Short mmCIF file of C-alpha atoms in Angstrom, two decimals:
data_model
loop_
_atom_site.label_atom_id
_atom_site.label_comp_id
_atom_site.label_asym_id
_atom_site.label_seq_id
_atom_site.Cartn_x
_atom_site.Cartn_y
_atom_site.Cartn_z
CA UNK A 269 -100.34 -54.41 68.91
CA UNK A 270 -98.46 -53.87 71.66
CA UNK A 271 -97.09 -58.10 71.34
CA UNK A 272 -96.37 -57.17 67.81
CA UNK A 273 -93.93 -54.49 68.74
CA UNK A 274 -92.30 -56.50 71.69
CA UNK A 275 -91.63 -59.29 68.91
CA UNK A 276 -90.16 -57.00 66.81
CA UNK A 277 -88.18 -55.41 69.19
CA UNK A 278 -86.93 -58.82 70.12
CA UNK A 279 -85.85 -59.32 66.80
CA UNK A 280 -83.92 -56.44 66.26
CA UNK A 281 -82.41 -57.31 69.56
CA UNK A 282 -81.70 -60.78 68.37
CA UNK A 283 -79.89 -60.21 65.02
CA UNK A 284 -76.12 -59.52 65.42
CA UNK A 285 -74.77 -58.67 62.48
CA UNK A 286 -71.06 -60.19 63.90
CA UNK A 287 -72.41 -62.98 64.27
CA UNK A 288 -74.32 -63.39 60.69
CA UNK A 289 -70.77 -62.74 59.64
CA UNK A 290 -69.08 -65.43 61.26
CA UNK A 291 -71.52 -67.66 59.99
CA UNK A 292 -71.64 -66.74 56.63
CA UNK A 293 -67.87 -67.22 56.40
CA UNK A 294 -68.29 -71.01 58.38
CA UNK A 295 -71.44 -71.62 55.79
CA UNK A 296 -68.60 -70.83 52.50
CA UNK A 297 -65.13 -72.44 54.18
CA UNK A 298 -67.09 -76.14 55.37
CA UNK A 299 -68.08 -76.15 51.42
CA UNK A 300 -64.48 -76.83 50.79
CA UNK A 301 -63.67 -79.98 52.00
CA UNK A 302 -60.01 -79.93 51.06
CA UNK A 303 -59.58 -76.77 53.20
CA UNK A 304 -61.72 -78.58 56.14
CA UNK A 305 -59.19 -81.30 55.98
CA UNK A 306 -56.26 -78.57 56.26
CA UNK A 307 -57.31 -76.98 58.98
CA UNK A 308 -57.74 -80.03 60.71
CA UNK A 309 -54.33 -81.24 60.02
CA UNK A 310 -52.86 -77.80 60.98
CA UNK A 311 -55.28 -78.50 63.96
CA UNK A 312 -53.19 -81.85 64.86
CA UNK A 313 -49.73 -80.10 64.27
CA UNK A 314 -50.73 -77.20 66.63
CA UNK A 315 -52.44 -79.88 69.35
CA UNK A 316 -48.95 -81.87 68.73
CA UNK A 317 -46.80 -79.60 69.54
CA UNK A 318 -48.52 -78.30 72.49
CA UNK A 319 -48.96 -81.50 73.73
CA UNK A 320 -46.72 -83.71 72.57
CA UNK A 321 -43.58 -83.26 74.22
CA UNK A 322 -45.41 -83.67 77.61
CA UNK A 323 -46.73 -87.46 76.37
CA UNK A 324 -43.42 -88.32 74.76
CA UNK A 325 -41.35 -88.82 77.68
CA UNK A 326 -38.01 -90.16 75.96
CA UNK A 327 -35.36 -87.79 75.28
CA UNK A 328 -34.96 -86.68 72.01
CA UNK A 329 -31.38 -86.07 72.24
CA UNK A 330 -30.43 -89.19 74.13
CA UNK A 331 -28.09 -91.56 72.61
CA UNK A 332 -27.61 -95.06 72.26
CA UNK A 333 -24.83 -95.80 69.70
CA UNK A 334 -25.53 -99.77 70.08
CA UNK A 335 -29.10 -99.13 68.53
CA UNK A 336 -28.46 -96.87 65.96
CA UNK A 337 -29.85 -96.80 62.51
CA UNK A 338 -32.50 -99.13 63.65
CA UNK A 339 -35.44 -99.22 61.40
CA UNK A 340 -39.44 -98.04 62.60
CA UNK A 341 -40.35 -101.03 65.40
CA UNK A 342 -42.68 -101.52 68.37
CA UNK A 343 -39.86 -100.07 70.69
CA UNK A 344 -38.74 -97.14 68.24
CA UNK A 345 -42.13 -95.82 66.19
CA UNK A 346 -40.47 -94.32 63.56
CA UNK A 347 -36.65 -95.92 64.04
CA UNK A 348 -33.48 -94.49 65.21
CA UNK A 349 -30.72 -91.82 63.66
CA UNK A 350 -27.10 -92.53 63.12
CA UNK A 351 -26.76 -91.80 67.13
CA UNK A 352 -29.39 -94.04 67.83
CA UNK A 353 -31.41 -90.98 68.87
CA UNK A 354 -35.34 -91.86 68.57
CA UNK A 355 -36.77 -90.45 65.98
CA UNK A 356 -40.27 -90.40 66.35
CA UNK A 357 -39.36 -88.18 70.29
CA UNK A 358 -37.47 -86.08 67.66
CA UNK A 359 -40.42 -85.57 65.65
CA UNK A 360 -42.64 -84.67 68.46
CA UNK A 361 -40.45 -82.02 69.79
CA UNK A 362 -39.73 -80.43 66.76
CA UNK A 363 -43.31 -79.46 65.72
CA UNK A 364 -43.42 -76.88 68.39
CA UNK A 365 -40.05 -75.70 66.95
CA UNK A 366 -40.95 -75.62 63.28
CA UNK A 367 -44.33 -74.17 64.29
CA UNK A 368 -42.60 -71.09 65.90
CA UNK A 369 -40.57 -70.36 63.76
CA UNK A 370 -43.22 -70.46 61.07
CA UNK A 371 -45.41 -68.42 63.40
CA UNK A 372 -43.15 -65.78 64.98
CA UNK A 373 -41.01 -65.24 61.58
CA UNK A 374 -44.68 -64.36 59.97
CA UNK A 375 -45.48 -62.29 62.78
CA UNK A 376 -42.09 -60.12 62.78
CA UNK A 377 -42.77 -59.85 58.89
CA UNK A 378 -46.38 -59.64 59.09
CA UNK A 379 -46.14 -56.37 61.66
CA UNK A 380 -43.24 -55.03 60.31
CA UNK A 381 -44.72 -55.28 56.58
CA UNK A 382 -48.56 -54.38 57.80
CA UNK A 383 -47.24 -51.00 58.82
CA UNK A 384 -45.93 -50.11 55.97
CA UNK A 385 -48.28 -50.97 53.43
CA UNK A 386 -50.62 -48.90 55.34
CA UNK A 387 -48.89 -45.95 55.79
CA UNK A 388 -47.73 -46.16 51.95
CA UNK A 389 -51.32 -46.79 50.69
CA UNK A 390 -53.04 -44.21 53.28
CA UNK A 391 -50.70 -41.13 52.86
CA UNK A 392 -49.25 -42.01 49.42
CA UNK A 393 -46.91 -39.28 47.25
CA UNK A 394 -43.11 -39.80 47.81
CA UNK A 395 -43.93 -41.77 51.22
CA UNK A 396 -45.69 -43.97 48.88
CA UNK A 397 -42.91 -43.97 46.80
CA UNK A 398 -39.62 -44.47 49.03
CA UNK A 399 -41.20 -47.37 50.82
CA UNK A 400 -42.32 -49.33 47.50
CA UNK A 401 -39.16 -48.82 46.18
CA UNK A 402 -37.52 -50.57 49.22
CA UNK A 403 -40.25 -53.70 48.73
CA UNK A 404 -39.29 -53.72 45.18
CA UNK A 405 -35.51 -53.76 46.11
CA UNK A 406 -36.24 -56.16 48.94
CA UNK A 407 -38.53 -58.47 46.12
CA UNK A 408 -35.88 -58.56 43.49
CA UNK A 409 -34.00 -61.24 45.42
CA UNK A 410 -35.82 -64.71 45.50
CA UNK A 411 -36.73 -65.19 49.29
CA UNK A 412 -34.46 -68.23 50.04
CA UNK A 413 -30.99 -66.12 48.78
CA UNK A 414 -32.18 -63.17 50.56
CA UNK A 415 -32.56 -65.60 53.84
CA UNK A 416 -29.31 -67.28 53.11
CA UNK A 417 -27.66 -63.84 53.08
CA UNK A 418 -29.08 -62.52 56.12
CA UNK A 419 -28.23 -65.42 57.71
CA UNK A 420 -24.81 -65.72 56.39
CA UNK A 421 -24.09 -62.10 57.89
CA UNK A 422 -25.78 -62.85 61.23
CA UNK A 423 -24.88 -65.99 61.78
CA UNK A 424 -26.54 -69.08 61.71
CA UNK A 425 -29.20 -69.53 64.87
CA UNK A 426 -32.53 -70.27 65.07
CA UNK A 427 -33.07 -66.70 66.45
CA UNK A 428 -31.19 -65.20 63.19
CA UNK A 429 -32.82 -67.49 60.96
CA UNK A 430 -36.46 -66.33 62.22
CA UNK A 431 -35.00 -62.38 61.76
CA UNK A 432 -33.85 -63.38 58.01
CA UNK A 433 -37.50 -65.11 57.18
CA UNK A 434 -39.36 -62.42 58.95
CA UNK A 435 -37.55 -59.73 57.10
CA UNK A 436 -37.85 -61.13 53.91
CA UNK A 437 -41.83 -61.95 54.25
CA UNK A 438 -41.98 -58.01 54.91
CA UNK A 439 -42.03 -57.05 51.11
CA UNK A 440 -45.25 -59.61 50.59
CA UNK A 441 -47.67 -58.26 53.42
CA UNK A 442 -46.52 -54.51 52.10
CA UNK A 443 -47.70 -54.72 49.32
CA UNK A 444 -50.90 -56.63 50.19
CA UNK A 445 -52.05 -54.10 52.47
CA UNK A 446 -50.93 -51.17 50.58
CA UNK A 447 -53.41 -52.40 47.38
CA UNK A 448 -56.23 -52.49 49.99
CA UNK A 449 -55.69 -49.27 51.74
CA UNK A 450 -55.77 -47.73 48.06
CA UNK A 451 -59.49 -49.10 48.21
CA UNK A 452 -60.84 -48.49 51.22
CA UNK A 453 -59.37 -44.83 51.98
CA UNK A 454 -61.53 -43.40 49.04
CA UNK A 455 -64.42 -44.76 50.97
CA UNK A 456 -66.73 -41.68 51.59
CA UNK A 457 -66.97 -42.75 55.69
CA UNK A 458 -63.15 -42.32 55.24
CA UNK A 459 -63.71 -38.59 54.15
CA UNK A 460 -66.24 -37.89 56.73
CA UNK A 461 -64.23 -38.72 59.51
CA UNK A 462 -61.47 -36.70 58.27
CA UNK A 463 -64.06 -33.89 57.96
CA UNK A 464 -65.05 -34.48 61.44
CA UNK A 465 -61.44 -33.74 62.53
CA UNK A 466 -60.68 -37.80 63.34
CA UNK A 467 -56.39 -37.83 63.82
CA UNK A 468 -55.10 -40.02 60.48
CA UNK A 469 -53.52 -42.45 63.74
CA UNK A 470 -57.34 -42.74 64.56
CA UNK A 471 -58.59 -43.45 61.14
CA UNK A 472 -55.85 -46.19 60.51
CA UNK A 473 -55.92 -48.00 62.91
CA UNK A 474 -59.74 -48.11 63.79
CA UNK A 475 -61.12 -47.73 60.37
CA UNK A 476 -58.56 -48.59 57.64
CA UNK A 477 -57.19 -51.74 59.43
CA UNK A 478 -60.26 -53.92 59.95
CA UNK A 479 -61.04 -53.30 56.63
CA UNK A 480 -57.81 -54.99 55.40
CA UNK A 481 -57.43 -57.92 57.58
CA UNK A 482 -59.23 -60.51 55.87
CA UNK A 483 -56.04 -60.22 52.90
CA UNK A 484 -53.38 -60.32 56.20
CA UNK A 485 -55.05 -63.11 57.60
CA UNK A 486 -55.12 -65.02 54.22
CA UNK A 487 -51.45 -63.76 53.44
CA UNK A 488 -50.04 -65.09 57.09
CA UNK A 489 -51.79 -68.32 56.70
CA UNK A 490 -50.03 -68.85 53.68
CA UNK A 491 -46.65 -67.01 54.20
CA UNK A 492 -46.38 -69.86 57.39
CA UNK A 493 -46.35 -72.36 55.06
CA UNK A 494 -43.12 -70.96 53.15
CA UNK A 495 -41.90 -69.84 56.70
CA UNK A 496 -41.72 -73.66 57.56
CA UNK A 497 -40.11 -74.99 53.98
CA UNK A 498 -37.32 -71.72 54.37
CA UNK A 499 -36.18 -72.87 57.93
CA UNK A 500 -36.10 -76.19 56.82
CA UNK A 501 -33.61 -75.36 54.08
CA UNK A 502 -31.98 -72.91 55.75
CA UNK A 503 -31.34 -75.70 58.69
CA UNK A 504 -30.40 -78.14 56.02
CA UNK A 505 -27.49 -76.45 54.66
CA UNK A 506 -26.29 -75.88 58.35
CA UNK A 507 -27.41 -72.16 58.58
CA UNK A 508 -30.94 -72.45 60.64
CA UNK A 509 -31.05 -74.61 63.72
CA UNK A 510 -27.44 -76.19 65.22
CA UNK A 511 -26.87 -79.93 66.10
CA UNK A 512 -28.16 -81.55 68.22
CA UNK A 513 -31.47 -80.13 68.16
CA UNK A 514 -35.05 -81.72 67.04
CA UNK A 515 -35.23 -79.66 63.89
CA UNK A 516 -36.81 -81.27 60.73
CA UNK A 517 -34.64 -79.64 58.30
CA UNK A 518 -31.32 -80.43 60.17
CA UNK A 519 -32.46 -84.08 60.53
CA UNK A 520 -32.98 -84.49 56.37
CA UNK A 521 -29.36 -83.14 56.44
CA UNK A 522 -28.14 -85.56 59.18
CA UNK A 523 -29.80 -88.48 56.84
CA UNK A 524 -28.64 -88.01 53.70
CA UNK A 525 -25.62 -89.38 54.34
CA UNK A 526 -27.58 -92.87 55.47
CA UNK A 527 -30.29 -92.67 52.60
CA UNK A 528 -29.48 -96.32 51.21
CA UNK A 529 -28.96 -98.31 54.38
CA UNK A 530 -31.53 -96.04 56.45
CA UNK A 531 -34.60 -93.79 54.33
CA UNK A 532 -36.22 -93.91 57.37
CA UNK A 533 -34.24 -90.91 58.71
CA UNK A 534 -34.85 -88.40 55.32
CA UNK A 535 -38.39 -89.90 54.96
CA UNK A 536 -40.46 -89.15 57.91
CA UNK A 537 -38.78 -85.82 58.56
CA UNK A 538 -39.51 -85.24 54.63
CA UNK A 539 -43.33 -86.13 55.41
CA UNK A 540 -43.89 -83.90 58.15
CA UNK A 541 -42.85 -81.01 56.03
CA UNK A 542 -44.97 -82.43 53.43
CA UNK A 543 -48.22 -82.54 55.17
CA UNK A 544 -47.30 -79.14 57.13
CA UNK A 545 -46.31 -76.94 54.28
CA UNK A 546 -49.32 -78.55 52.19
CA UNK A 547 -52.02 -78.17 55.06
CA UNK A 548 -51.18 -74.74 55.54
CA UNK A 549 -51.04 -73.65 51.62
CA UNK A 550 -55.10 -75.63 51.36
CA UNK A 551 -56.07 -74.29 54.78
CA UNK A 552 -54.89 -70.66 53.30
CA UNK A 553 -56.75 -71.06 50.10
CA UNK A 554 -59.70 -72.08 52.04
CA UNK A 555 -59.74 -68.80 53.83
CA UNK A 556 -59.18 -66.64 50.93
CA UNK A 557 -62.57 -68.12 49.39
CA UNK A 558 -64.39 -67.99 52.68
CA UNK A 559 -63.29 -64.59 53.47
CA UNK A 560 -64.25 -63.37 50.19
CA UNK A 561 -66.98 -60.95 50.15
CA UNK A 562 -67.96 -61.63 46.39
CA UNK A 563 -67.70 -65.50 46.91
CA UNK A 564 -71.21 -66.89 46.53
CA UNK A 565 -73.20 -68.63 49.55
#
């Protein structure tokens, strides 16, 4: 008997329901193989711009006007620019750059937008009001014209352009979080630890938040994606990153001029938006199934 009740004990021990969550969500996201493949292209990006600039050891704004517009070869991987800059070294360095400012624009936004969705959705009435009014003012301008005018009044800098994309991925994550703090704050645990005299700081931050992260997390993955394609246009009209350096969008610009005698230089910065953007838009869907708590296992 005594065995019998050490097993079960064991058991109990043994089952972490944590853990059972992690793998349920594994067990629904490796179903979808097109998501698989996105996260392991946003995988490569990541690894790439980590390590890539220390394997890459030409410079990427070094010239050599004597080789320029020189097609993909064994010497140049993916040719040379109109300066007879390399473009593959180029490439390299400019994933970390395009990945930052996909990642800290979201972030800014992300934080910035998180905060008040929840406080609009937790305390609701005119706070509610006033602060969905300013999303819905904020939302009435198509993101890339609201970027353009930030950027426009700041100036144009790859620190600017990251304020103008952050601030206009605010509206998006407020209302996101707002709709799921509706939910969960007429959750009866919600009105017990109000009853028990729990501060409202306490109860949003340790009991309304982790119950709307799974729509942030989704909502970030994604919002990176149209990060990346915004700083890329905001670069190619001149207004993002400045010559001469390694960013995708300002190298399209810098080719168009040379798309007849020389695609290369539009095409393989083209591409690597491409595959970015579209890795992190599947990789995003992928997570919103997986994280899903109706999706069937």
């Amino acid at each position: 008997m005594s065995e019998q009740t050490a097993g079960a004990s064991a058991g109990e021990r043994a089952y972490n329901p944590r853990l059972e969550l992690y793998k349920g969500f594994w067990k629904r996201f490796k179903k979808n193989k097109s998501a698989l493949v996105g996260g392991i292209v946003v995988l490569f990006f990541i690894l790439v711009a980590i390590f890539g600039p220390m394997l890459v050891s030409t410079d990427p704004n070094a010239t050599d006007i004597a080789n320029k517009l020189q097609p993909p070869s064994a010497e140049h991987w993916f040719g040379t620019d109109n300066y007879g800059r390399d473009i593959f070294a180029r490439i390299i360095h400019g994933t970390g750059l395009t990945l930052i400012v996909g990642f800290v624009s979201v972030m800014i936004g992300g934080i910035i937008g998180v905060l008040f969705g929840i406080i609009a959705g937790y305390y609701g009435g005119k706070i509610d009001t006033v602060i969905m009014r300013l999303m819905d003012v904020l939302l009435a301008f198509p993101g890339i014209l609201l970027a353009l005018a930030i950027v426009s009044v700041l100036g144009g800098s790859i620190q600017n352009m990251i304020i103008a994309i952050g601030i206009f991925s605010v509206p998006a994550f407020a209302r996101i979080v707002r709709g799921s703090t509706l939910s969960v704050r007429k959750l009866e645990y919600i009105d017990a630890m109000r009853a028990l005299g729990a501060s409202d700081f306490r109860i949003i931050f340790k009991h309304v938040l982790p119950n709307v992260l799974s729509p942030i997390i989704v909502q970030a993955t994604l919002r990176i994606a149209t990060a990346v394609l915004t700083a890329a246009g905001l670069s190619f009209l001149g207004l993002g990153a400045q010559p001469p350096t390694p960013e995708w969008g300002a190298m399209l610009s810098a080719g168009r001029s040379y798309m007849a005698e020389s695609p290369h230089m539009i095409l393989i910065p083209g591409i690597a938006i491409v595959l970015v953007v579209l890795a992190f838009n599947i990789f995003g869907d992928g997570l919103r199934d997986a994280l899903d708590p109706k999706a069937n296992k």
